[in-house]
mmCIF file with all atom_site columns, C-alpha atoms in Angstrom:
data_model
loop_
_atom_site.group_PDB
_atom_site.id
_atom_site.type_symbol
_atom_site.label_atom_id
_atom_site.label_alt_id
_atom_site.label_comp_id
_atom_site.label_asym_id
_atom_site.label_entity_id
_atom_site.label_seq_id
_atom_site.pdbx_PDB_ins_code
_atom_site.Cartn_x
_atom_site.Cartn_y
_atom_site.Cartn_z
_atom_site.occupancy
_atom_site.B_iso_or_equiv
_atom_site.pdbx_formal_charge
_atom_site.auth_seq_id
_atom_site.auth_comp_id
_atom_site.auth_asym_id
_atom_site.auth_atom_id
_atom_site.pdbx_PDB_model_num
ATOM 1   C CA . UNK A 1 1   ? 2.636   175.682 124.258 1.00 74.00 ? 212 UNK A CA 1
ATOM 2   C CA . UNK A 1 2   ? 2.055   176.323 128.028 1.00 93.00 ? 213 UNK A CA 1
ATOM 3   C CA . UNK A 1 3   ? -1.453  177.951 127.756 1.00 95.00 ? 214 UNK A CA 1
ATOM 4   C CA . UNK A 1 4   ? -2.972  179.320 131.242 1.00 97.00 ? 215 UNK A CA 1
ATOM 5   C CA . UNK A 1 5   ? -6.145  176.680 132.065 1.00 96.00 ? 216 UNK A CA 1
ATOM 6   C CA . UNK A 1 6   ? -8.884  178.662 134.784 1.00 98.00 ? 217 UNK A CA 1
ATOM 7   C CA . UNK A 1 7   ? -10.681 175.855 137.330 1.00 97.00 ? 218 UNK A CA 1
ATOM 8   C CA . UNK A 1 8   ? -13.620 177.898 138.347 1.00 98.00 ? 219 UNK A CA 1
ATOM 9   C CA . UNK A 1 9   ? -15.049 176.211 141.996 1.00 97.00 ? 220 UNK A CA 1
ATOM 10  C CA . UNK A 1 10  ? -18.635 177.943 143.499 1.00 97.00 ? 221 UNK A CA 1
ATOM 11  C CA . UNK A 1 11  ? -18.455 176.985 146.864 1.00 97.00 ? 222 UNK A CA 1
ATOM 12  C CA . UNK A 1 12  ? -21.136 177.133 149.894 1.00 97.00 ? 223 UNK A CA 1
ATOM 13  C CA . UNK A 1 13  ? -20.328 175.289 153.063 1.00 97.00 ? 224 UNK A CA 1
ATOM 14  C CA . UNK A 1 14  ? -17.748 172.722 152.048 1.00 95.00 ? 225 UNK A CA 1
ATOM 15  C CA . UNK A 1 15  ? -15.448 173.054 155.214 1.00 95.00 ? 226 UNK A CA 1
ATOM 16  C CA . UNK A 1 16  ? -15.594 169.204 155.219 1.00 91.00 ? 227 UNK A CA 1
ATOM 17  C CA . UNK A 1 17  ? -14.742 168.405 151.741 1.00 90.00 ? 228 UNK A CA 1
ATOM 18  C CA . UNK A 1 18  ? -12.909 171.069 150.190 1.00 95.00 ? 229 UNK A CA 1
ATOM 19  C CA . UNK A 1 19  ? -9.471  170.448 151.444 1.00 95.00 ? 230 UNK A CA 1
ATOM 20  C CA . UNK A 1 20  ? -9.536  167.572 149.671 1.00 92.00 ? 231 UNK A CA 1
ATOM 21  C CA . UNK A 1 21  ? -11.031 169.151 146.486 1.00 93.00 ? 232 UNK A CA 1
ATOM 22  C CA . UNK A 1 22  ? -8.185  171.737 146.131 1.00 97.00 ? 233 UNK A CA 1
ATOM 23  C CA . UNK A 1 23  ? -5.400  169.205 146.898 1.00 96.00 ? 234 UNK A CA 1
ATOM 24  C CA . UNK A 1 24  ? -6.501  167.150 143.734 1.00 93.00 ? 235 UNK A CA 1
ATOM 25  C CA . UNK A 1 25  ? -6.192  170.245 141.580 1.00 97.00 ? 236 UNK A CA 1
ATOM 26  C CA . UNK A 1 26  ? -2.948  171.185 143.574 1.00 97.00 ? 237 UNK A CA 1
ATOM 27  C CA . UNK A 1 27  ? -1.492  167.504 142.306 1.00 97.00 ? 238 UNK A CA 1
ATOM 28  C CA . UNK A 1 28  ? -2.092  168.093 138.939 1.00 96.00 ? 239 UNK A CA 1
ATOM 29  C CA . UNK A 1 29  ? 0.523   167.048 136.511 1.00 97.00 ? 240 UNK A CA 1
ATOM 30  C CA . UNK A 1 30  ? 0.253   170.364 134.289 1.00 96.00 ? 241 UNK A CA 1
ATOM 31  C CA . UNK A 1 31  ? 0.971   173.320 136.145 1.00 97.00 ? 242 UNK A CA 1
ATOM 32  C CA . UNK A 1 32  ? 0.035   176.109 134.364 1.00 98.00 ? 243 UNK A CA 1
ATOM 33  C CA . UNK A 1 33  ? -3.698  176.839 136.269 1.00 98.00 ? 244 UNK A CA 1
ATOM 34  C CA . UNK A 1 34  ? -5.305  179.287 138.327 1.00 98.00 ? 245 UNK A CA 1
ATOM 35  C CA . UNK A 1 35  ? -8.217  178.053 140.477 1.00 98.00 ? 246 UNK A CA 1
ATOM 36  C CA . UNK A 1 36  ? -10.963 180.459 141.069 1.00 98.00 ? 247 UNK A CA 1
ATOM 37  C CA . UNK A 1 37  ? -12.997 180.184 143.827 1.00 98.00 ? 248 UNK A CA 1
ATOM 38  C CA . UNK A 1 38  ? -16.196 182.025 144.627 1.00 98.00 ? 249 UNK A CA 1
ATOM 39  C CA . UNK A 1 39  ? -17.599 181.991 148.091 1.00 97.00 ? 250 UNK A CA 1
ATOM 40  C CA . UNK A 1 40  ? -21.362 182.018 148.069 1.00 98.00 ? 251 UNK A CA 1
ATOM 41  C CA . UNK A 1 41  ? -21.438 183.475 151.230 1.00 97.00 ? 252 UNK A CA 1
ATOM 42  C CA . UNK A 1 42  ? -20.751 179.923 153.153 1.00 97.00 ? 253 UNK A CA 1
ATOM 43  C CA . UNK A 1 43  ? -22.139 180.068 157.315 1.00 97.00 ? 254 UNK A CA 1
ATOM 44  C CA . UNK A 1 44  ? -19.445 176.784 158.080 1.00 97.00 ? 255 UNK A CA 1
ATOM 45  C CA . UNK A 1 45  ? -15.622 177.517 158.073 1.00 96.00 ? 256 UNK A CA 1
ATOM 46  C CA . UNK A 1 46  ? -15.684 177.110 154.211 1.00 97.00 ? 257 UNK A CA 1
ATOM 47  C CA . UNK A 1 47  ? -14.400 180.986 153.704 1.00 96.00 ? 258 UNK A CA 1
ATOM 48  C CA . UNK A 1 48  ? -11.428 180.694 156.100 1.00 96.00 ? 259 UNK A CA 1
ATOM 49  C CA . UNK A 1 49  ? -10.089 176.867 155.562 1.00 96.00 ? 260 UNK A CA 1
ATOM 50  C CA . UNK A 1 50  ? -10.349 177.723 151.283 1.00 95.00 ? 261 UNK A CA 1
ATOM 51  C CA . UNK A 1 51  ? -8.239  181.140 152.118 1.00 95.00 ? 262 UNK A CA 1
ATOM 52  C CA . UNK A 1 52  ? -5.359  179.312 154.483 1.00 95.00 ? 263 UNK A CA 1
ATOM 53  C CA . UNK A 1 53  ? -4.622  177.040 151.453 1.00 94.00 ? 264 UNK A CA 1
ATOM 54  C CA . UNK A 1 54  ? -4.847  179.638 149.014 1.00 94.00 ? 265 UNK A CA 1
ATOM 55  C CA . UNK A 1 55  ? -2.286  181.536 151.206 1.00 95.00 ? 266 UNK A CA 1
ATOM 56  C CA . UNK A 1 56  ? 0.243   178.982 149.870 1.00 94.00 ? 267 UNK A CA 1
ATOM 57  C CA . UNK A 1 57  ? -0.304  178.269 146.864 1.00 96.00 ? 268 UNK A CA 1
ATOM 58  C CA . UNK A 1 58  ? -0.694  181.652 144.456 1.00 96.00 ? 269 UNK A CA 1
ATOM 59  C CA . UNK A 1 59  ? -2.875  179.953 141.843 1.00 97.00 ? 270 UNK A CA 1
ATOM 60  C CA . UNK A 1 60  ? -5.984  179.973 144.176 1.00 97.00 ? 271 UNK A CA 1
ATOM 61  C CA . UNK A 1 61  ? -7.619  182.928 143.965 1.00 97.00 ? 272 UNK A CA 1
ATOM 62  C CA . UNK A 1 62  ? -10.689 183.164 146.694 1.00 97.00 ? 273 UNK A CA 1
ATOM 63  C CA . UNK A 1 63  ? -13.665 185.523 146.107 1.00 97.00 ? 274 UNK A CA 1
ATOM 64  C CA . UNK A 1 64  ? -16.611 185.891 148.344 1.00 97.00 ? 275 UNK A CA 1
ATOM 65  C CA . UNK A 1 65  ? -19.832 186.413 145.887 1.00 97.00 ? 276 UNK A CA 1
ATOM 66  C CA . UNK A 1 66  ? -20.698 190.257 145.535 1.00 98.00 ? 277 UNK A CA 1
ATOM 67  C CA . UNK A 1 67  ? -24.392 191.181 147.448 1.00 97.00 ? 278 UNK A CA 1
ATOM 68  C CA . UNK A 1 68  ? -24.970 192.409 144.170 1.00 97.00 ? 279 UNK A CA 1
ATOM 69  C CA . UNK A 1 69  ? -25.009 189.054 142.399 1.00 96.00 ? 280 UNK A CA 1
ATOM 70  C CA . UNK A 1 70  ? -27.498 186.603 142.419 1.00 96.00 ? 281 UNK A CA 1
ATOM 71  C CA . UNK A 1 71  ? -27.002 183.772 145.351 1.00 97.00 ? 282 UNK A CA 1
ATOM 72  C CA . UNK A 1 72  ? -26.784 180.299 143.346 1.00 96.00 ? 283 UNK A CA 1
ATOM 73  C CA . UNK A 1 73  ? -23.256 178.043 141.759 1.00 95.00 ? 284 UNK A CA 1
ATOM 74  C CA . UNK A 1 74  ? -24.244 179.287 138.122 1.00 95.00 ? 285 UNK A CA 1
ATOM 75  C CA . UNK A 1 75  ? -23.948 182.841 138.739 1.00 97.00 ? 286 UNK A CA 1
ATOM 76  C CA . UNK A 1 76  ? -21.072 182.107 141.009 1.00 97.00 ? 287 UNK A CA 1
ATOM 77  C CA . UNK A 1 77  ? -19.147 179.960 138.056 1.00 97.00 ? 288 UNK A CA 1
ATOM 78  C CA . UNK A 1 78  ? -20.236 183.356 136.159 1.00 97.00 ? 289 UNK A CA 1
ATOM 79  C CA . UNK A 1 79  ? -18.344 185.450 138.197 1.00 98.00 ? 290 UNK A CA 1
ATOM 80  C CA . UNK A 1 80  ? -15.822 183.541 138.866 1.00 98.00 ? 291 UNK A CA 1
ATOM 81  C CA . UNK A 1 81  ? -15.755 183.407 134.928 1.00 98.00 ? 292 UNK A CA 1
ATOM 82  C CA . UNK A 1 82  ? -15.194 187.305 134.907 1.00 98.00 ? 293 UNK A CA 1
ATOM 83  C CA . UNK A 1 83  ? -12.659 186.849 137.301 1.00 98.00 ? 294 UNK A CA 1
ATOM 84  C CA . UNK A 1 84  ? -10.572 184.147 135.132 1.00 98.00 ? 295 UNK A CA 1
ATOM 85  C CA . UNK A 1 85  ? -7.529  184.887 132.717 1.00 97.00 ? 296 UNK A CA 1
ATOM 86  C CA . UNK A 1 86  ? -7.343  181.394 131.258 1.00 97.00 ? 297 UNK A CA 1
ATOM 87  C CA . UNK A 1 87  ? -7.187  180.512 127.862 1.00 95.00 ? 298 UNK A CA 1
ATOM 88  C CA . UNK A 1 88  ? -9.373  177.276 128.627 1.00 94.00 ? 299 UNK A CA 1
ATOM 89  C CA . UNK A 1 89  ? -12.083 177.288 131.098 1.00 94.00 ? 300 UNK A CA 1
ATOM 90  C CA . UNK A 1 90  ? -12.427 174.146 133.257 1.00 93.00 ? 301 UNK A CA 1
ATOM 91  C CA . UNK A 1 91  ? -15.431 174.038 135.255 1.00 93.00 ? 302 UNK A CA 1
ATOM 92  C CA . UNK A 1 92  ? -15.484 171.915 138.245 1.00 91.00 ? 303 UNK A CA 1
ATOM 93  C CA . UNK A 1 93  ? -17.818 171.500 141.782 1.00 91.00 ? 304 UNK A CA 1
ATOM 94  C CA . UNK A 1 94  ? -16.512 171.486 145.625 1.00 92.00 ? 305 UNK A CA 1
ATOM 95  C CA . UNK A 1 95  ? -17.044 167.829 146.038 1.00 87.00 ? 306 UNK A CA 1
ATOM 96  C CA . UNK A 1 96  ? -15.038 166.449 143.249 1.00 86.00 ? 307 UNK A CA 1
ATOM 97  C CA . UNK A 1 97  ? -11.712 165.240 142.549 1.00 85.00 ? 308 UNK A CA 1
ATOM 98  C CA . UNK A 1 98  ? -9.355  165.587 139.530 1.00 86.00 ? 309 UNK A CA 1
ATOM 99  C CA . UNK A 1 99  ? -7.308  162.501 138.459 1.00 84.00 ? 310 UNK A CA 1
ATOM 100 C CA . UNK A 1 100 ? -3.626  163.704 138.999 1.00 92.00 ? 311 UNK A CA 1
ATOM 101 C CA . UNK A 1 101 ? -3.109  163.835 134.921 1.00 91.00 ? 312 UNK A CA 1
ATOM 102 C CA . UNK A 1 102 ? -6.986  165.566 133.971 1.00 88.00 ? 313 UNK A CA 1
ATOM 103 C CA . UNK A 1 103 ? -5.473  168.580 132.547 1.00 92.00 ? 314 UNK A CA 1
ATOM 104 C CA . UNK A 1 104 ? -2.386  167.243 130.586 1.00 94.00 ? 315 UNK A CA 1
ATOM 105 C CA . UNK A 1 105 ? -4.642  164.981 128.679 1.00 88.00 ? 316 UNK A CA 1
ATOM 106 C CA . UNK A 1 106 ? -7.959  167.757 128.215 1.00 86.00 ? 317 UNK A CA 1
ATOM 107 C CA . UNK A 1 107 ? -5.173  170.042 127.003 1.00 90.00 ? 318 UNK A CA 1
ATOM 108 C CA . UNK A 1 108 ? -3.143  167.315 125.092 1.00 89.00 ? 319 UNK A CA 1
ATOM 109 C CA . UNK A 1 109 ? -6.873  166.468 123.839 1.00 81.00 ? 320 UNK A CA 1
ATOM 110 C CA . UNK A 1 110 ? -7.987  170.113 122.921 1.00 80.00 ? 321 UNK A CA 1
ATOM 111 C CA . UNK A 1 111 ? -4.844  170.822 121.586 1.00 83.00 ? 322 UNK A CA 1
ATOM 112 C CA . UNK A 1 112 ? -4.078  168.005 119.237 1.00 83.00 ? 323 UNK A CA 1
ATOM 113 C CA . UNK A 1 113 ? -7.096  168.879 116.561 1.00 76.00 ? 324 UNK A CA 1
ATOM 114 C CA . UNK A 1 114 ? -9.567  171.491 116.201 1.00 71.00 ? 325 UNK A CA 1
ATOM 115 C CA . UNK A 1 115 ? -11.657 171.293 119.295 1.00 67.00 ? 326 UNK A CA 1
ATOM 116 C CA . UNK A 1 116 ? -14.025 173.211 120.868 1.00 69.00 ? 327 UNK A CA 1
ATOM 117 C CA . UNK A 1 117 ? -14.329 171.866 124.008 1.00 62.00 ? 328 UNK A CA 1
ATOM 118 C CA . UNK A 1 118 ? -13.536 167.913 125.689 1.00 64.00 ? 329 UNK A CA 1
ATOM 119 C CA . UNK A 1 119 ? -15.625 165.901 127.626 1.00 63.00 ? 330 UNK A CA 1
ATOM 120 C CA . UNK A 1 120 ? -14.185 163.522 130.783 1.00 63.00 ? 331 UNK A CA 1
ATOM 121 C CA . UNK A 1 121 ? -15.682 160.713 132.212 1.00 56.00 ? 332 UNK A CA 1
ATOM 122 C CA . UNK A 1 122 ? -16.849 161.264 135.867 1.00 56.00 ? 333 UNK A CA 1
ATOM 123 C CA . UNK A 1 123 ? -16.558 158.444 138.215 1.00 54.00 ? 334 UNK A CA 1
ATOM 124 C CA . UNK A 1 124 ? -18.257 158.199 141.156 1.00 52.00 ? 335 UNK A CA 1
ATOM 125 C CA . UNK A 1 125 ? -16.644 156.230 144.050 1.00 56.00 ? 336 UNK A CA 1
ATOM 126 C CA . UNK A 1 126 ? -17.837 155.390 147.448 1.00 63.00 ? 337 UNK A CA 1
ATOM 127 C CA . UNK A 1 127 ? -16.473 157.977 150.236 1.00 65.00 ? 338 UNK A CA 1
ATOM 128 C CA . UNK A 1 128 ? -15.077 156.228 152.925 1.00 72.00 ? 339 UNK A CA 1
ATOM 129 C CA . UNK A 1 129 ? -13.841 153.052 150.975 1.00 69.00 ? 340 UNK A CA 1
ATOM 130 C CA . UNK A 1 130 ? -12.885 154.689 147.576 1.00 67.00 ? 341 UNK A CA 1
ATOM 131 C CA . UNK A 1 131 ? -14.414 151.982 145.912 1.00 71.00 ? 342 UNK A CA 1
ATOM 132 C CA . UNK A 1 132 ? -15.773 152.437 142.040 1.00 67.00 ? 343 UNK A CA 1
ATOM 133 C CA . UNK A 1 133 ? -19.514 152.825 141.963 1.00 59.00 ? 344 UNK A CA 1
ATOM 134 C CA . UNK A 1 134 ? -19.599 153.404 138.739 1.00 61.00 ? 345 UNK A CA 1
ATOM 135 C CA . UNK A 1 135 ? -19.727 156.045 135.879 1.00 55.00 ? 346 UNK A CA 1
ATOM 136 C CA . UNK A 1 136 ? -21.779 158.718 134.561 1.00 54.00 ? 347 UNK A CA 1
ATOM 137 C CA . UNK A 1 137 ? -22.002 157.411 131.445 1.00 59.00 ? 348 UNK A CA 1
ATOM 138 C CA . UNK A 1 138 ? -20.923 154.217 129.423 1.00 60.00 ? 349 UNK A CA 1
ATOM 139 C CA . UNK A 1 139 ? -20.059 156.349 127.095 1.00 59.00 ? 350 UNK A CA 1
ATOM 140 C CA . UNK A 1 140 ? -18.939 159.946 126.053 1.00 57.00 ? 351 UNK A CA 1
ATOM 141 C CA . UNK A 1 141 ? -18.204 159.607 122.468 1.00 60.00 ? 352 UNK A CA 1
ATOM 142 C CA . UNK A 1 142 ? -20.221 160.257 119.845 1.00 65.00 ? 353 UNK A CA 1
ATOM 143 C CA . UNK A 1 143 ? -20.018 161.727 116.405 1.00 71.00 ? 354 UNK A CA 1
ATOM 144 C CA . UNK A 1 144 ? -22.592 164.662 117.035 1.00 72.00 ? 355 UNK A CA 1
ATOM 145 C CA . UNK A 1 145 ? -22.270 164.853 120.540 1.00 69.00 ? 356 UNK A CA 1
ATOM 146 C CA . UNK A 1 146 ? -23.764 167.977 121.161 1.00 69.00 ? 357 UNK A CA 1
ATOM 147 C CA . UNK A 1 147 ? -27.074 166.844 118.950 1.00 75.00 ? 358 UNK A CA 1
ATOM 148 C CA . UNK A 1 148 ? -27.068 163.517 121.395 1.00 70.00 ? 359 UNK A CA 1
ATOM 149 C CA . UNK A 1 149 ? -26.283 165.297 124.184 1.00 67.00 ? 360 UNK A CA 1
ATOM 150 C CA . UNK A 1 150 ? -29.591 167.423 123.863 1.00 72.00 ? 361 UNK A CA 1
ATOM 151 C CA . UNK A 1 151 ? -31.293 164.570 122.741 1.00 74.00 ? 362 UNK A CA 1
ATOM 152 C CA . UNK A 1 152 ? -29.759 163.100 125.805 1.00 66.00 ? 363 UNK A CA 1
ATOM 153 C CA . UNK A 1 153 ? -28.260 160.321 123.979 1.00 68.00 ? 364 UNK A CA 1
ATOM 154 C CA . UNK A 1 154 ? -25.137 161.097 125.923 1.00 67.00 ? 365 UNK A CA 1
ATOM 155 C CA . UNK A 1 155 ? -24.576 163.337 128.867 1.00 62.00 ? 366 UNK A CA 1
ATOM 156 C CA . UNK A 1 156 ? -21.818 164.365 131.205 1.00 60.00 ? 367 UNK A CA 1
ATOM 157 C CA . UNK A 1 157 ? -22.084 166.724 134.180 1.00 58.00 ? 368 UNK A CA 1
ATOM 158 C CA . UNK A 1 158 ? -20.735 170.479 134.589 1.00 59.00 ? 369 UNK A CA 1
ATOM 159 C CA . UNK A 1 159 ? -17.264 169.066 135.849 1.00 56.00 ? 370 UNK A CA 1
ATOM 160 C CA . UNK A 1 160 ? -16.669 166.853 133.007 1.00 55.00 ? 371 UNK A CA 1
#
C-alpha cells in the first residue's frame, strides 16, 4: 500500500520562511505526496521563491488564489482541497516544519486500524536556537477525542 497523501499549504508573504517549510516536507521519509500550495495573492517574493522550488521537485504544485475566491487560509486550504488527488489530506501552515518521518507514522497510524483521521503533537521551538519551548498539548489521546476536543478537553492545531 503506497496511497497518494495531499499537504495542502495557504500561503501569504512567507518569502522568509517558506524555503524552509517545503524542505521539511521535501525530507520526508514516505514519498508518495503532492504538496499543494495556494498563493493568497502574497506582495513579498513568496509567489516566485515557492515556484523556483516547485520547478524541481514535481510534487509541488503552486496555485495563486482565483479573484473569484474569498481572500483568507481557510478558503485557500479549500481550494487547494479541490485541487488535491490524495487519498489522505494533510493539512499544514507556511511556518511549520514536518519531522523527517510525520507521514510514515500518520499513514502507518491511519492505516493499521480503522481510523478516521490522526492527530500529531506540535512542538514549538525557539527560532534562532531550535530549542524546545514546549508543546501544544500534554496530551493528544483520549478515548472520545472529538467529544473532548469540543469540550476542549484536548486540542491540537490545523497542522496536527
Amino acid at each position: 500500500m503506497n496511497p497518494l497523501i495531499s499537504i495542502i499549504i495557504p500561503i501569504y508573504n512567507r518569502e522568509s520562511l517558506i524555503k524552509e517549510t517545503l524542505q521539511s516536507i521535501i525530507a520526508q521519509s514516505y514519498k508518495n505526496w503532492e504538496c499543494i500550495i495556494i498563493d493568497d495573492h502574497s506582495t513579498d517574493n513568496t509567489f516566485f521563491v515557492t515556484s523556483e522550488i516547485a520547478k524541481n521537485d514535481s510534487r509541488m504544485h503552486i496555485y495563486k488564489r482565483p479573484d473569484s475566491i474569498p481572500k483568507g487560509p481557510s478558503a485557500c486550504r479549500n481550494y487547494g482541497f479541490k485541487k488535491s488527488s490524495g487519498q489522505y489530506i494533510n493539512w499544514f501552515d507556511s511556518d511549520d516544519l514536518m519531522m523527517p518521518n510525520k507521514l510514515e507514522v500518520d499513514l502507518k497510524s491511519i492505516t493499521s486500524d480503522d481510523y478516521d483521521f490522526t492527530i500529531s503533537q506540535t512542538q514549538f521551538f525557539d527560532n534562532k536556537s531550535k530549542e524546545n519551548i514546549g508543546f501544544w498539548n500534554d496530551s493528544l489521546f483520549s478515548d472520545n477525542p472529538i467529544n473532548d476536543f469540543i469540550t476542549m478537553k484536548i486540542g491540537w492545531s490545523t497542522n496536527a
